[in-house]
């Protein structure tokens, strides 16, 4: 695997992530759903204030157990989209204005190789600005780890973990898609 | 204790009007903290969160942080989370296990039963002056554990918790008891904490029995997000209460519930389609519960609010929610999700997934509640808006006493629970004694009965 293969792959993955963010911000929710693998895991833990040394074990709620902000699958995300499309989901009616920014993109795992990547684990930062109705605004900032799976000349999101840098959630709702 | 606020004019439940001031005015907020949150029994947490000696869980009472702690001998305490020296928060972890709470500021340390133990340089600086026994962490004078749930009051004169709860206990039991009717046995599987730009009473009142707001949940009812939604069913939960009589009951101490009184021969309604094991579990629990509870099994829960700020969802979903005021227009919400501790893993998994998609800030149902509460608060803060009261005239007088269950019971959607709640709220703000607050010394009520 050459450095150029890796660079090309990184560019391809970044383009995918930016395109995906754009679909959400352009409110192309159904097209966005098409980017999700059928076996998607979509997870946002709740962060806790723990003693030094206990972070690995206790700071974040765990996927697959207990209560997190999100621990769901493609069906549930499909329901979230369906709900917005009813036009009577008042928490998103009228629709929020949202910008998803993605930065600090890094390829964490590539298999089997950069010149024939089928599965890629990519880390990034997200900065999401939500503004709704007149004066309401929220900023969601954190780290994200995505597992992407090759799908022809594009990718599917097979796993998304969103590490939001908040303890008590400072927004009244998580009504947007992350 | 008297108040300068014209409470009787602002809370006129005889005519069904309540001033918007009580939802937006900083003066009312301060009065509530002084006169209501210092006296009423408040929900603190659950024993499943502190199973072992030295376990603690940091909670809230009104605007203040408190530590729920099981001391090294096993006794449970609730302490104000503030050092006696200069007030530093002695614990800024959410939960854990410790033998000492060591204050980060000047290192006074307190044992798990609240006693001041360590005072650096005590001999040199304090000998003969500071009596350590006098400077323990401030502890709630009243604490009660009921079926795993921990409650406390700052008022040493407060009646015992069971008296305070009164007949609302039959409804709270439906939240706390095992699904098969065994008493207690629930555990907390997770907690949501989030900030709502709303007055806390909007949330409490919503759970108190505001079934009238159902249309705001049309989107989830249309698309179906319930436990059987994957099998194509619409609605936001299973239709477990087929043929039941919906009842809205209020109680003299201010509690209000929306429950269902099932017919004598009621039968299990299939639910949790697509999860045969879960359906089977609930069918089994249903039959066991009927055998165990007899006539009492006919009470099935929807929602309720225990005065002043602890709300619950009884079954789908199931949990307790506490609304902590930050200011007149900001609330910190905490939701404790419950399951039967001994339920099979698959049952717990299906439930937690349903809870997450239904409840809280990411919950498809409750997002719409939060939107309502926010903008109802915002649109009530204006000078003109505050001149016009809210309307509470729904189903005036349409209730019976102790029929078919204890309490003032309506069989139609009603704001009676809210009228009763604000009558009790007014008594707290006027500084009434406990006989009045519990409704036992209420001449009007006595005459009416
Ligand atoms: S404030 Fe705690 S020791 Fe001084
Ligand atoms: Fe609601």
Coordinates of C-alpha atoms and ligand atoms in Angstrom, one line a residue:
Chain A
X1 CA 0.0 0.0 0.0
X2 CA 1.5 3.3 -1.1
X3 CA 1.2 6.6 0.6
X4 CA -0.7 7.8 -2.5
X5 CA -3.2 5.0 -2.2
X6 CA -3.8 6.1 1.4
X7 CA -4.1 9.8 0.4
X8 CA -6.5 9.0 -2.4
X9 CA -8.6 6.9 0.0
X10 CA -8.6 9.6 2.6
X11 CA -9.8 12.1 0.0
X12 CA -12.5 9.7 -1.1
X13 CA -13.7 9.2 2.5
X14 CA -13.7 12.9 3.2
X15 CA -15.7 13.6 0.1
X16 CA -18.2 11.0 1.2
X17 CA -18.5 12.5 4.7
X18 CA -19.0 16.0 3.3
X19 CA -21.5 14.8 0.8
X20 CA -23.4 13.0 3.6
X21 CA -23.4 16.1 5.8
X22 CA -24.7 18.1 2.9
X23 CA -27.6 15.8 2.4
X24 CA -28.7 16.3 5.9
X25 CA -28.3 20.1 5.8
X26 CA -30.2 20.2 2.4
X27 CA -32.9 18.1 4.2
X28 CA -32.6 15.2 1.7
X29 CA -33.5 12.9 4.6
X30 CA -34.6 10.0 2.4
X31 CA -31.4 10.1 0.3
X32 CA -29.5 10.2 3.6
X33 CA -31.2 7.0 4.8
X34 CA -29.9 5.3 1.6
X35 CA -26.4 5.8 2.9
X36 CA -27.1 3.7 6.0
X37 CA -26.3 0.0 6.0
X38 CA -29.2 -2.3 7.0
X39 CA -27.3 -3.5 10.0
X40 CA -26.4 0.1 11.1
X41 CA -25.6 0.8 14.8
X42 CA -26.1 4.5 15.7
X43 CA -24.9 5.3 19.1
X44 CA -24.5 8.4 21.3
X45 CA -23.6 7.6 24.8
X46 CA -24.4 9.8 27.9
X47 CA -21.2 11.2 29.4
X48 CA -20.6 11.1 33.1
X49 CA -18.4 12.9 35.6
X50 CA -16.2 10.2 37.0
X51 CA -13.1 10.0 39.1
X52 CA -9.7 10.0 37.4
X53 CA -8.7 6.5 36.4
X54 CA -12.3 5.4 35.8
X55 CA -12.9 7.0 32.5
X56 CA -12.4 4.0 30.3
X57 CA -14.7 1.9 32.4
X58 CA -17.4 4.4 33.5
X59 CA -17.3 7.7 31.7
X60 CA -19.6 6.8 28.8
X61 CA -22.7 4.7 28.8
X62 CA -22.2 1.5 26.8
X63 CA -23.6 0.5 23.5
X64 CA -26.0 -2.4 23.9
X65 CA -26.9 -1.8 27.5
X66 CA -28.8 0.6 29.6
X67 CA -29.8 4.1 28.5
X68 CA -27.9 6.3 26.1
X69 CA -29.0 9.4 24.1
X70 CA -29.1 7.1 21.0
X71 CA -28.6 3.4 20.7
X72 CA -30.5 2.4 17.7
X73 CA -30.7 1.0 14.2
X74 CA -31.7 1.9 10.7
X75 CA -35.4 1.2 11.3
X76 CA -35.5 3.7 14.1
X77 CA -33.7 6.3 12.1
X78 CA -36.2 5.6 9.3
X79 CA -38.9 6.3 11.8
X80 CA -37.3 9.6 12.7
X81 CA -37.3 10.6 9.1
X82 CA -40.8 9.4 8.6
X83 CA -41.9 11.5 11.6
X84 CA -40.3 14.7 10.2
X85 CA -42.1 14.0 6.9
X86 CA -45.5 13.9 8.6
X87 CA -45.3 17.7 8.8
X88 CA -46.9 17.5 12.3
X89 CA -43.7 16.6 14.3
X90 CA -43.8 20.0 16.1
X91 CA -40.3 19.7 17.5
X92 CA -39.1 19.9 13.8
X93 CA -42.0 21.7 12.3
X94 CA -41.1 24.2 11.1
X95 CA -37.8 22.5 10.2
X96 CA -34.6 23.6 12.0
X97 CA -31.8 25.2 10.1
X98 CA -28.8 22.9 10.5
X99 CA -25.1 22.9 9.5
X100 CA -23.0 19.8 10.0
X101 CA -19.3 20.6 10.0
X102 CA -16.8 17.7 9.8
X103 CA -13.1 18.1 10.5
X104 CA -10.0 16.3 11.9
X105 CA -10.7 13.4 9.6
X106 CA -8.4 10.5 10.2
X107 CA -8.4 7.0 8.8
X108 CA -8.2 4.7 11.9
X109 CA -8.5 1.3 10.2
X110 CA -8.5 0.3 6.6
X111 CA -9.1 -3.3 5.4
X112 CA -8.0 -5.1 3.5
X113 CA -5.7 -2.4 2.1
X114 CA -5.9 1.3 1.0
X115 CA -5.9 0.4 -2.8
X116 CA -8.8 -2.0 -2.3
X117 CA -10.5 -0.7 0.8
X118 CA -13.7 -2.5 1.7
X119 CA -14.1 -1.4 5.3
X120 CA -12.8 1.8 6.8
X121 CA -13.0 3.1 10.3
X122 CA -12.8 6.9 10.2
X123 CA -12.5 9.3 13.1
X124 CA -13.5 13.0 12.9
X125 CA -14.9 15.9 14.9
X126 CA -18.3 17.2 14.4
X127 CA -19.6 20.7 15.0
X128 CA -23.3 21.0 14.4
X129 CA -25.2 24.2 14.6
X130 CA -29.0 24.1 14.9
X131 CA -31.1 27.2 14.7
X132 CA -34.9 26.9 15.0
X133 CA -37.9 29.1 14.7
X134 CA -36.6 32.6 15.7
X135 CA -34.1 32.6 18.6
X136 CA -33.4 29.0 19.5
X137 CA -30.0 27.7 18.8
X138 CA -27.9 24.8 19.9
X139 CA -24.3 23.8 19.2
X140 CA -23.4 20.2 19.4
X141 CA -19.6 19.5 19.4
X142 CA -17.9 16.2 19.7
X143 CA -15.9 13.3 18.3
X144 CA -17.3 10.7 15.9
X145 CA -16.1 7.3 14.9
X146 CA -17.7 5.9 11.7
X147 CA -17.4 2.5 10.2
X148 CA -17.9 2.7 6.5
X149 CA -18.4 -0.2 4.1
X150 CA -17.7 -0.1 0.4
X151 CA -20.8 0.0 -1.7
X152 CA -19.9 0.1 -5.4
X153 CA -18.3 3.4 -6.0
X154 CA -19.7 4.9 -2.8
X155 CA -19.9 3.9 0.9
X156 CA -22.5 2.8 3.5
X157 CA -22.4 3.8 7.1
X158 CA -22.3 0.6 9.2
X159 CA -21.6 2.1 12.6
X160 CA -21.7 5.6 13.9
X161 CA -20.6 6.6 17.4
X162 CA -21.1 10.1 18.5
X163 CA -19.2 11.3 21.6
X164 CA -21.0 14.6 22.4
X165 CA -18.9 16.8 24.8
X166 CA -21.7 17.4 27.3
X167 CA -22.9 15.9 30.5
X168 CA -26.3 17.4 31.3
X169 CA -27.6 17.9 27.8
X170 CA -27.8 21.6 27.2
X171 CA -30.4 21.4 24.5
X172 CA -34.0 20.7 25.1
X173 CA -34.1 18.2 22.2
X174 CA -32.0 16.0 20.0
X175 CA -34.5 16.3 17.2
X176 CA -32.0 16.6 14.4
X177 CA -30.1 13.8 12.7
X178 CA -26.5 13.5 13.6
Chain B
X1 CA -45.0 32.9 57.1
X2 CA -47.0 35.2 54.9
X3 CA -46.6 36.3 51.4
X4 CA -47.1 39.6 49.6
X5 CA -48.1 37.9 46.4
X6 CA -51.8 38.1 45.6
X7 CA -52.1 34.3 45.4
X8 CA -55.8 33.9 45.7
X9 CA -56.4 36.3 42.9
X10 CA -53.9 34.6 40.7
X11 CA -55.0 31.1 41.4
X12 CA -58.8 31.1 41.1
X13 CA -59.7 27.4 40.6
X14 CA -63.4 28.1 41.4
X15 CA -63.7 30.0 38.2
X16 CA -60.9 28.0 36.5
X17 CA -58.3 30.7 35.9
X18 CA -54.7 30.8 36.8
X19 CA -52.4 33.7 36.2
X20 CA -49.4 33.3 33.9
X21 CA -47.3 35.0 36.5
X22 CA -46.9 31.8 38.4
X23 CA -45.2 30.3 35.3
X24 CA -42.9 33.2 34.4
X25 CA -42.3 35.5 37.4
X26 CA -39.0 35.3 39.2
X27 CA -40.8 36.3 42.4
X28 CA -42.9 33.1 42.2
X29 CA -39.8 31.1 41.5
X30 CA -38.2 32.4 44.7
X31 CA -41.3 31.8 46.7
X32 CA -41.5 28.3 45.5
X33 CA -37.9 27.6 46.5
X34 CA -38.5 29.1 49.9
X35 CA -41.9 27.7 50.8
X36 CA -42.5 24.7 48.6
X37 CA -39.2 22.9 47.9
X38 CA -38.1 23.3 51.5
X39 CA -41.2 21.4 52.7
X40 CA -42.6 18.9 50.2
X41 CA -41.3 15.4 49.9
X42 CA -39.0 15.2 46.9
X43 CA -37.8 12.2 45.0
X44 CA -34.0 11.6 45.4
X45 CA -33.1 8.3 43.7
X46 CA -33.4 4.6 43.9
X47 CA -31.7 2.0 46.1
X48 CA -30.5 0.1 43.1
X49 CA -28.2 3.0 42.5
X50 CA -26.5 2.6 45.9
X51 CA -26.5 -1.1 46.6
X52 CA -23.3 -1.2 48.7
X53 CA -21.9 0.5 51.8
X54 CA -20.1 3.7 50.7
X55 CA -22.1 4.0 47.4
X56 CA -23.3 7.5 46.5
X57 CA -25.4 9.1 43.9
X58 CA -25.5 12.9 43.5
X59 CA -29.1 14.1 43.1
X60 CA -31.0 17.4 43.4
X61 CA -33.7 18.9 45.6
X62 CA -35.1 21.9 43.9
X63 CA -32.2 24.1 42.9
X64 CA -29.7 22.4 45.1
X65 CA -27.3 19.5 44.7
X66 CA -27.6 16.7 47.3
X67 CA -25.7 13.5 47.9
X68 CA -27.6 10.3 48.3
X69 CA -25.3 8.0 50.2
X70 CA -25.3 4.6 51.9
X71 CA -22.9 4.9 54.8
X72 CA -20.4 2.2 55.7
X73 CA -22.9 0.7 58.1
X74 CA -25.6 0.5 55.4
X75 CA -27.8 3.4 56.5
X76 CA -29.1 5.7 53.7
X77 CA -28.6 9.5 54.0
X78 CA -29.3 12.6 51.9
X79 CA -26.8 15.5 52.4
X80 CA -26.6 19.0 51.0
X81 CA -23.7 18.9 48.6
X82 CA -21.9 21.8 50.1
X83 CA -19.0 22.0 52.5
X84 CA -19.6 23.6 55.9
X85 CA -16.4 25.6 55.7
X86 CA -16.8 27.8 52.5
X87 CA -19.5 25.9 50.7
X88 CA -17.5 24.1 48.1
X89 CA -19.3 21.2 46.5
X90 CA -17.8 18.2 48.3
X91 CA -18.7 15.8 45.5
X92 CA -18.6 16.5 41.8
X93 CA -18.8 12.9 40.6
X94 CA -22.2 11.7 39.7
X95 CA -21.9 8.4 41.5
X96 CA -19.3 6.1 42.9
X97 CA -18.1 4.5 46.1
X98 CA -16.1 6.2 48.8
X99 CA -15.2 6.1 52.5
X100 CA -14.8 9.9 52.7
X101 CA -16.0 13.0 50.9
X102 CA -12.9 15.2 50.8
X103 CA -13.5 18.8 50.1
X104 CA -11.3 20.0 47.2
X105 CA -11.0 23.6 48.7
X106 CA -9.3 23.3 52.1
X107 CA -9.6 19.5 52.5
X108 CA -12.1 19.1 55.3
X109 CA -13.3 15.6 55.0
X110 CA -16.6 14.0 55.9
X111 CA -17.4 10.3 56.5
X112 CA -20.2 8.6 54.6
X113 CA -22.6 9.3 57.5
X114 CA -21.9 13.0 57.1
X115 CA -19.6 13.6 60.1
X116 CA -16.8 16.1 59.8
X117 CA -13.7 14.0 60.3
X118 CA -10.6 15.6 58.9
X119 CA -9.7 19.2 59.5
X120 CA -6.2 20.0 58.3
X121 CA -4.0 21.5 61.1
X122 CA -6.9 21.1 63.5
X123 CA -4.6 21.2 66.7
X124 CA -2.8 24.4 65.7
X125 CA -5.7 26.3 64.1
X126 CA -9.0 25.1 65.7
X127 CA -8.3 23.3 69.0
X128 CA -10.8 24.5 71.6
X129 CA -12.8 26.4 69.1
X130 CA -14.3 24.1 66.4
X131 CA -16.5 21.3 67.6
X132 CA -16.5 18.8 64.8
X133 CA -19.8 17.3 66.0
X134 CA -21.5 20.6 65.2
X135 CA -20.3 20.8 61.6
X136 CA -21.5 17.6 59.9
X137 CA -22.8 17.8 56.3
X138 CA -26.3 19.2 56.4
X139 CA -28.7 16.3 56.3
X140 CA -32.4 16.2 55.4
X141 CA -34.4 15.7 58.6
X142 CA -36.8 13.4 56.8
X143 CA -36.0 10.5 54.6
X144 CA -38.1 7.5 53.5
X145 CA -37.5 4.5 51.3
X146 CA -40.5 3.1 49.6
X147 CA -40.1 0.0 47.4
X148 CA -36.6 1.0 46.5
X149 CA -37.3 4.7 45.8
X150 CA -35.7 7.3 48.2
X151 CA -37.6 10.4 49.1
X152 CA -36.6 13.3 51.4
X153 CA -38.0 16.5 52.9
X154 CA -36.2 19.5 54.4
X155 CA -39.1 20.0 56.9
X156 CA -38.6 18.3 60.2
X157 CA -42.4 18.7 60.8
X158 CA -43.4 17.0 57.5
X159 CA -45.8 14.1 57.9
X160 CA -44.4 10.7 57.2
X161 CA -44.1 9.9 53.5
X162 CA -46.9 7.3 53.4
X163 CA -49.3 9.9 54.8
X164 CA -48.1 12.4 52.3
X165 CA -48.6 9.9 49.5
X166 CA -52.1 9.0 50.7
X167 CA -54.3 7.1 48.2
X168 CA -51.9 7.9 45.3
X169 CA -49.9 5.0 46.6
X170 CA -52.1 2.5 44.6
X171 CA -50.9 4.3 41.4
X172 CA -47.3 4.7 42.4
X173 CA -47.3 1.0 43.1
X174 CA -48.1 0.2 39.5
X175 CA -44.8 1.9 38.6
X176 CA -42.7 0.4 41.3
X177 CA -44.0 -3.1 41.7
X178 CA -42.9 -6.0 39.5
X179 CA -45.0 -6.5 36.5
X180 CA -46.2 -9.8 38.0
X181 CA -47.5 -7.9 41.1
X182 CA -44.7 -8.7 43.6
X183 CA -44.1 -5.6 45.6
X184 CA -41.1 -3.5 44.6
X185 CA -38.2 -5.2 42.7
X186 CA -37.5 -2.5 40.1
X187 CA -34.1 -1.2 39.2
X188 CA -32.9 2.0 37.4
X189 CA -31.2 1.2 34.1
X190 CA -30.2 4.7 33.2
X191 CA -30.8 8.4 33.7
X192 CA -31.4 11.3 31.3
X193 CA -30.5 14.8 32.5
X194 CA -31.2 17.8 30.3
X195 CA -32.1 21.5 30.4
X196 CA -35.5 22.8 29.3
X197 CA -36.1 26.4 28.7
X198 CA -39.5 26.2 30.4
X199 CA -41.2 26.6 33.8
X200 CA -41.1 23.3 35.6
X201 CA -44.8 23.2 36.3
X202 CA -45.6 22.8 32.6
X203 CA -43.9 19.5 32.8
X204 CA -45.5 18.4 36.1
X205 CA -48.9 19.4 34.9
X206 CA -48.5 17.5 31.7
X207 CA -48.0 14.2 33.6
X208 CA -50.6 15.1 36.2
X209 CA -53.3 14.1 33.8
X210 CA -53.2 16.4 30.8
X211 CA -54.5 13.7 28.4
X212 CA -56.0 16.5 26.4
X213 CA -52.6 17.2 24.8
X214 CA -52.7 13.9 22.9
X215 CA -53.1 15.7 19.5
X216 CA -49.6 17.1 19.9
X217 CA -48.3 13.5 19.5
X218 CA -50.0 12.9 16.2
X219 CA -46.8 12.3 14.4
X220 CA -45.7 9.3 16.4
X221 CA -49.3 7.9 16.5
X222 CA -49.4 8.1 12.7
X223 CA -46.1 6.4 12.0
X224 CA -46.1 4.0 15.0
X225 CA -43.1 3.8 17.3
X226 CA -44.6 1.4 20.0
X227 CA -43.3 -2.0 21.0
X228 CA -45.2 -3.5 18.2
X229 CA -44.4 -0.9 15.6
X230 CA -41.9 -3.2 13.8
X231 CA -44.9 -5.5 13.0
X232 CA -46.6 -2.6 11.3
X233 CA -48.8 -1.3 14.2
X234 CA -49.4 2.4 14.4
X235 CA -49.6 4.3 17.7
X236 CA -46.9 5.1 20.2
X237 CA -47.6 2.2 22.5
X238 CA -49.5 -1.1 22.6
X239 CA -53.2 -1.0 23.3
X240 CA -52.9 -2.7 26.6
X241 CA -56.0 -1.2 28.1
X242 CA -58.7 -2.3 25.7
X243 CA -62.2 -2.0 27.3
X244 CA -60.8 -0.2 30.4
X245 CA -62.4 2.9 31.9
X246 CA -59.9 5.7 31.9
X247 CA -59.9 7.6 35.2
X248 CA -58.3 10.9 36.3
X249 CA -57.9 11.0 40.0
X250 CA -56.6 13.8 42.3
X251 CA -55.8 13.6 45.9
X252 CA -55.9 16.2 48.7
X253 CA -52.1 16.4 49.0
X254 CA -51.8 17.6 45.4
X255 CA -51.0 14.4 43.6
X256 CA -52.8 13.6 40.4
X257 CA -52.9 10.5 38.1
X258 CA -54.3 9.2 34.9
X259 CA -54.9 5.5 35.3
X260 CA -57.3 2.9 33.8
X261 CA -59.9 1.0 35.8
X262 CA -60.1 -2.4 34.0
X263 CA -63.4 -4.4 33.9
X264 CA -63.6 -7.3 36.4
X265 CA -62.9 -10.0 33.8
X266 CA -60.3 -8.2 31.8
X267 CA -57.9 -10.2 29.8
X268 CA -54.3 -9.8 28.5
X269 CA -54.0 -7.9 25.3
X270 CA -51.3 -9.3 23.1
X271 CA -48.4 -6.8 22.9
X272 CA -44.8 -6.7 21.9
X273 CA -45.6 -8.2 18.5
X274 CA -42.3 -9.5 16.9
X275 CA -40.9 -10.3 20.3
X276 CA -42.7 -13.6 21.3
X277 CA -40.5 -14.0 24.3
X278 CA -41.3 -10.6 25.6
X279 CA -45.0 -11.0 24.8
X280 CA -44.9 -14.3 26.7
X281 CA -43.2 -12.7 29.7
X282 CA -45.8 -10.0 29.9
X283 CA -48.7 -12.4 29.5
X284 CA -47.3 -14.5 32.3
X285 CA -46.8 -11.4 34.5
X286 CA -50.3 -10.3 33.7
X287 CA -51.8 -13.6 34.9
X288 CA -49.6 -13.7 38.0
X289 CA -50.5 -10.1 38.9
X290 CA -54.2 -10.8 38.6
X291 CA -53.9 -13.7 41.0
X292 CA -51.7 -11.8 43.4
X293 CA -53.5 -8.5 43.5
X294 CA -57.1 -9.5 43.0
X295 CA -59.3 -6.4 42.6
X296 CA -56.4 -4.0 42.9
X297 CA -55.0 -5.5 39.7
X298 CA -57.7 -3.6 37.9
X299 CA -55.8 -0.4 38.3
X300 CA -53.4 0.0 35.4
X301 CA -51.2 3.1 35.1
X302 CA -50.7 5.8 32.4
X303 CA -49.1 8.8 34.0
X304 CA -49.1 10.8 37.2
X305 CA -47.4 13.5 39.2
X306 CA -46.6 13.3 42.8
X307 CA -46.7 16.7 44.3
X308 CA -44.8 18.8 43.5
X309 CA -42.4 17.7 40.8
X310 CA -42.0 13.9 40.5
X311 CA -43.8 12.6 37.4
X312 CA -44.1 9.0 36.2
X313 CA -44.9 6.9 33.3
X314 CA -46.4 3.6 34.5
X315 CA -45.8 0.9 31.8
X316 CA -45.0 1.9 28.2
X317 CA -42.6 3.5 28.9
X318 CA -41.9 3.1 32.7
X319 CA -39.9 5.5 34.8
X320 CA -39.8 8.5 37.1
X321 CA -39.1 12.0 36.0
X322 CA -38.1 14.9 38.3
X323 CA -38.4 18.6 37.2
X324 CA -35.9 20.7 39.0
X325 CA -36.4 24.5 38.7
X326 CA -33.3 26.5 37.7
X327 CA -35.3 29.7 37.3
X328 CA -38.8 30.7 36.4
X329 CA -38.2 29.8 32.8
X330 CA -35.5 27.1 33.0
X331 CA -35.8 23.6 34.3
X332 CA -33.4 20.7 34.7
X333 CA -35.1 17.4 33.9
X334 CA -34.0 14.0 35.2
X335 CA -35.6 10.8 34.1
X336 CA -34.9 7.5 35.8
X337 CA -35.8 4.5 33.6
X338 CA -37.2 1.4 35.4
X339 CA -37.4 -2.3 34.7
X340 CA -38.0 -5.3 36.8
X341 CA -34.6 -6.2 38.1
X342 CA -35.2 -9.9 37.5
X343 CA -36.7 -9.6 34.1
X344 CA -35.0 -11.7 31.3
X345 CA -32.2 -9.9 29.4
X346 CA -34.3 -9.9 26.1
X347 CA -37.2 -8.2 27.9
X348 CA -34.9 -5.5 29.3
X349 CA -33.3 -4.9 25.9
X350 CA -36.6 -4.5 24.1
X351 CA -37.8 -2.1 26.9
X352 CA -34.7 0.1 27.0
X353 CA -34.8 0.5 23.2
X354 CA -38.5 1.5 23.4
X355 CA -37.8 3.9 26.3
X356 CA -35.1 5.6 24.3
X357 CA -37.1 6.2 21.2
X358 CA -40.1 7.4 23.2
X359 CA -38.7 9.5 26.1
X360 CA -36.6 12.5 26.8
X361 CA -34.8 14.9 24.4
X362 CA -34.1 12.2 21.8
X363 CA -37.5 10.6 22.3
X364 CA -39.8 10.9 19.3
X365 CA -42.9 11.4 21.5
X366 CA -41.5 13.7 24.1
X367 CA -39.7 16.1 21.8
X368 CA -43.1 17.5 20.9
X369 CA -43.9 18.0 24.6
X370 CA -40.7 19.9 25.0
X371 CA -41.4 22.1 22.0
X372 CA -44.8 22.9 23.5
X373 CA -43.5 23.7 27.0
X374 CA -40.7 26.0 25.7
X375 CA -42.9 28.1 23.5
X376 CA -45.8 28.2 26.0
X377 CA -43.4 29.6 28.5
X378 CA -41.8 32.0 26.1
X379 CA -45.1 33.3 24.8
X380 CA -46.4 33.9 28.3
X381 CA -43.6 36.2 29.5
X382 CA -44.8 39.4 27.7
X383 CA -46.4 42.3 29.5
X384 CA -49.7 41.9 27.7
X385 CA -49.6 38.1 27.9
X386 CA -49.2 38.3 31.7
X387 CA -52.4 40.3 32.0
X388 CA -54.4 37.3 30.7
X389 CA -54.8 34.2 32.8
X390 CA -54.7 30.6 31.5
X391 CA -58.0 28.8 31.2
X392 CA -58.6 25.8 33.5
X393 CA -62.3 25.3 33.1
X394 CA -62.2 21.9 31.5
X395 CA -64.7 19.4 33.0
X396 CA -65.5 21.7 35.9
X397 CA -67.2 19.7 38.7
X398 CA -67.3 16.5 36.6
X399 CA -65.9 14.1 39.2
X400 CA -67.1 11.8 41.9
X401 CA -65.5 11.1 45.3
X402 CA -64.0 7.7 45.8
X403 CA -65.9 6.1 42.9
X404 CA -64.8 3.8 41.4
X405 CA -61.4 4.2 43.1
X406 CA -60.2 6.4 46.0
X407 CA -59.8 10.1 45.3
X408 CA -61.7 12.8 43.3
X409 CA -62.3 10.7 40.2
X410 CA -63.3 11.8 36.7
X411 CA -64.2 9.4 34.0
X412 CA -63.7 12.1 31.3
X413 CA -60.7 14.1 30.4
X414 CA -60.4 16.8 33.0
X415 CA -58.4 19.7 34.4
X416 CA -59.6 18.8 37.9
X417 CA -56.2 17.3 38.7
X418 CA -54.6 20.6 37.8
X419 CA -57.1 22.7 39.7
X420 CA -56.5 20.6 42.8
X421 CA -52.7 20.7 42.2
X422 CA -52.7 24.6 42.1
X423 CA -55.0 24.8 45.1
X424 CA -52.4 22.8 47.1
X425 CA -49.6 24.9 45.5
X426 CA -51.3 28.1 46.7
X427 CA -51.4 26.7 50.2
X428 CA -47.7 26.1 50.3
X429 CA -47.0 29.6 49.0
X430 CA -49.3 31.0 51.7
X431 CA -47.3 29.0 54.3
X432 CA -50.2 26.8 55.5
X433 CA -49.6 24.2 58.2
X434 CA -49.4 20.5 57.3
X435 CA -53.1 19.7 58.2
X436 CA -54.0 22.2 55.4
X437 CA -51.4 21.0 53.0
X438 CA -52.6 17.4 53.3
X439 CA -56.2 18.5 52.9
X440 CA -57.1 17.0 56.3
X441 CA -57.8 20.5 57.9
X442 CA -59.6 21.8 54.9
X443 CA -63.0 23.0 56.0
X444 CA -64.3 23.5 52.5
X445 CA -63.4 19.9 51.5
X446 CA -64.9 18.6 54.8
X447 CA -68.1 20.4 54.1
X448 CA -68.3 19.1 50.6
X449 CA -68.0 15.5 51.6
Ligands
LIG1 S1 -14.7 24.9 51.6 FE1 -14.5 22.9 52.1 S2 -12.7 22.8 53.3 FE2 -12.9 25.0 52.9
LIG2 FE1 -46.9 14.3 26.0

